[in-house]
Amino acid sequence: MTAEARVSRKEQLIEAAAVLFDRQGYYTTGVEDIARAIGLSKPTLYHYVRTKGEIVAWIHDEIMDILLRRLEERVSSGLSPIEVLRLNVIDIIDVMDTKPGHLRVFFEHHREIPEALRREAKVKRDRYQALIELTIADGIEKGMFRKTDVRLATLALFGITNWSYQWYRPAGPAKSQEVAQHLFDVFLGGISATGPDGSEPVPAVLHGADGSP
């Protein structure tokens, strides 16, 4: 089998597994179910993958590579910290829109990744978090964000965006970018009519970069 054909088969396995894990649950889906979904026998499947955990690692890498690549491009392009974070939220909701099953596996089953593959997965997650922290720190230094705990602010952003996979539905009434924009507005300015010190809150970003009309 050529390398190209092997990659194609891997992509088929990822797609089939993500759908099955999402539809009938990770723990009730067997490797034989995945094999059957793409027309393989169980012994043939073992030529490509041995365990469900390995497929989880593949799914994790696919999602992480998409988000990390986009984030790195935004950071290196010179966009403002506000715009980098805004587009990052859009990226996450976009993946929820296009790969809902993949993202559910990513969030709920990353601990199933085999020990031998966990280090690489952790390196990517740590790199992603570090870039968000650097972006927030840069925004504080430039006076775009008030002084706050950078790590806690990063975790708050993750909490607002990542948990939305539990309730967001691609076929829902709001489009993905509208949902992403609303979540980002809540993160950036909160929902209080005034800031924590009684000052005017940060305005919602409703238009282009940095909220410019």
XYZ file of C-alpha atoms in Angstrom:
213
model
C 0.000 0.000 0.000
C 1.284 3.449 -0.916
C 1.813 6.154 1.696
C -1.004 8.151 0.094
C -3.411 5.231 0.380
C -2.432 4.701 4.022
C -3.142 8.368 4.794
C -6.510 8.079 3.061
C -7.387 4.995 5.118
C -6.341 6.796 8.298
C -8.653 9.689 7.428
C -11.498 7.225 6.848
C -10.844 5.643 10.230
C -10.837 9.027 11.953
C -14.106 10.093 10.317
C -15.867 6.806 11.026
C -14.664 6.643 14.628
C -15.636 10.253 15.362
C -19.163 9.644 14.064
C -19.575 6.374 15.966
C -18.120 7.700 19.220
C -20.472 10.682 19.010
C -23.541 8.668 18.021
C -23.330 5.606 20.257
C -20.670 6.509 22.821
C -16.950 5.879 23.080
C -17.134 2.993 25.525
C -19.883 1.119 23.681
C -18.132 1.371 20.305
C -15.765 -1.478 19.528
C -12.946 -1.578 17.009
C -15.040 -4.044 15.007
C -17.760 -1.370 14.685
C -15.216 1.042 13.255
C -13.855 -1.596 10.896
C -17.348 -2.471 9.694
C -18.186 1.191 9.060
C -15.437 1.477 6.446
C -15.716 -2.026 5.048
C -12.713 -3.627 6.739
C -12.402 -6.873 8.626
C -11.185 -6.636 12.210
C -7.852 -8.350 11.391
C -7.286 -5.939 8.488
C -8.021 -2.983 10.758
C -5.154 -4.050 13.001
C -2.745 -3.322 10.150
C -3.581 0.353 10.690
C -4.450 0.710 14.348
C -4.506 -1.540 17.406
C -6.714 0.312 19.886
C -9.424 2.944 20.091
C -7.011 5.043 22.132
C -4.733 5.379 19.120
C -7.644 6.744 17.088
C -8.359 9.225 19.884
C -4.729 10.359 19.561
C -5.214 10.855 15.819
C -8.398 12.866 16.399
C -6.668 14.924 19.080
C -3.793 15.695 16.713
C -6.125 16.665 13.882
C -8.071 19.148 16.029
C -4.973 20.486 17.748
C -3.127 20.935 14.449
C -6.020 22.945 12.979
C -6.353 25.273 15.970
C -2.636 25.616 16.652
C -1.757 26.357 13.027
C -4.396 29.093 12.802
C -3.378 30.592 16.136
C 0.314 30.646 15.214
C -0.513 32.335 11.905
C -2.573 35.008 13.662
C 0.072 35.686 16.305
C 2.882 35.957 13.742
C 0.836 38.163 11.397
C 0.920 41.146 13.750
C -2.800 41.269 14.511
C -3.761 42.973 17.749
C -4.253 40.800 20.848
C -7.993 41.499 20.786
C -8.311 40.311 17.215
C -6.141 37.247 17.802
C -8.397 36.151 20.671
C -11.587 36.978 18.769
C -10.543 34.931 15.755
C -9.432 32.112 18.029
C -12.931 31.872 19.489
C -14.347 31.861 15.954
C -11.939 29.045 15.053
C -13.118 26.898 17.962
C -16.815 27.356 17.182
C -16.076 26.760 13.498
C -14.582 23.365 14.365
C -17.666 22.618 16.472
C -19.703 23.449 13.378
C -17.740 21.281 10.951
C -16.379 18.480 13.165
C -18.725 18.117 16.167
C -17.950 14.443 16.751
C -14.211 15.036 16.567
C -14.421 17.843 19.111
C -16.492 15.803 21.547
C -13.828 13.085 21.445
C -11.137 15.754 21.834
C -12.662 17.176 25.012
C -14.118 14.074 26.640
C -11.681 11.289 25.837
C -8.178 12.747 25.534
C -7.244 10.778 28.657
C -7.740 7.604 26.617
C -4.665 8.451 24.537
C -2.058 5.706 25.075
C 0.829 6.550 27.374
C 3.354 6.396 24.525
C 1.471 9.119 22.607
C 0.489 11.412 25.484
C 3.680 13.446 25.553
C 3.266 14.676 21.982
C -0.377 15.528 22.655
C 0.559 17.457 25.798
C 3.272 19.401 23.966
C 0.696 20.687 21.478
C -1.857 21.572 24.148
C 0.779 23.369 26.217
C 1.984 25.295 23.158
C -1.571 26.360 22.392
C -2.218 27.544 25.945
C 1.130 29.354 26.068
C 0.269 31.329 22.922
C -3.061 32.414 24.392
C -1.331 33.461 27.617
C 1.275 35.433 25.653
C -1.489 37.137 23.672
C -3.342 38.188 26.816
C -0.098 39.377 28.435
C 0.654 41.405 25.299
C -2.801 42.956 25.465
C -2.252 43.938 29.098
C 1.102 45.498 28.264
C -0.473 47.506 25.429
C -3.306 48.729 27.635
C -6.014 46.793 25.774
C -6.837 44.605 28.779
C -6.828 45.529 32.445
C -4.192 43.960 34.684
C -5.297 40.489 35.690
C -3.974 37.000 36.268
C -2.982 35.880 32.764
C -3.334 32.169 33.418
C -6.763 32.527 35.017
C -7.904 34.763 32.159
C -6.743 32.101 29.704
C -8.606 29.367 31.561
C -11.703 31.593 31.666
C -11.547 31.979 27.888
C -11.224 28.217 27.492
C -14.136 27.693 29.866
C -16.427 30.028 27.933
C -15.577 28.621 24.519
C -14.757 24.968 25.083
C -17.804 24.101 27.172
C -20.090 25.326 24.390
C -19.639 22.004 22.583
C -22.152 20.668 25.139
C -24.970 22.869 23.888
C -23.981 24.286 20.492
C -25.748 22.667 17.537
C -24.708 23.396 13.928
C -28.373 23.326 12.867
C -29.397 25.804 15.578
C -30.906 29.244 14.932
C -27.650 31.188 15.401
C -24.792 30.919 12.922
C -21.406 29.803 14.223
C -19.788 33.236 13.829
C -22.675 34.898 15.677
C -22.300 32.468 18.570
C -18.523 32.953 18.596
C -18.861 36.744 18.563
C -21.311 36.717 21.459
C -19.078 34.441 23.534
C -16.089 36.657 22.846
C -18.026 39.807 23.767
C -18.963 38.233 27.105
C -15.340 37.254 27.733
C -13.970 40.656 26.755
C -16.450 42.899 28.529
C -18.465 40.693 30.832
C -22.175 41.339 31.250
C -22.011 44.124 33.833
C -23.203 47.572 32.731
C -20.075 48.986 34.376
C -16.540 47.723 34.886
C -15.494 46.143 38.213
C -14.251 49.540 39.428
C -17.396 51.387 38.341
C -15.891 52.553 35.057
C -17.314 51.997 31.596
C -16.922 48.358 30.521
C -14.911 47.280 27.512
C -17.212 47.734 24.481
C -18.316 44.690 22.522
C -16.354 43.950 19.375
C -19.071 44.076 16.735
C -17.230 44.843 13.534
C -13.689 44.416 12.233
C -10.307 44.185 13.919
C -10.307 45.831 17.354
C -13.993 46.714 16.955
C -13.456 49.397 14.331
C -16.640 50.116 12.309
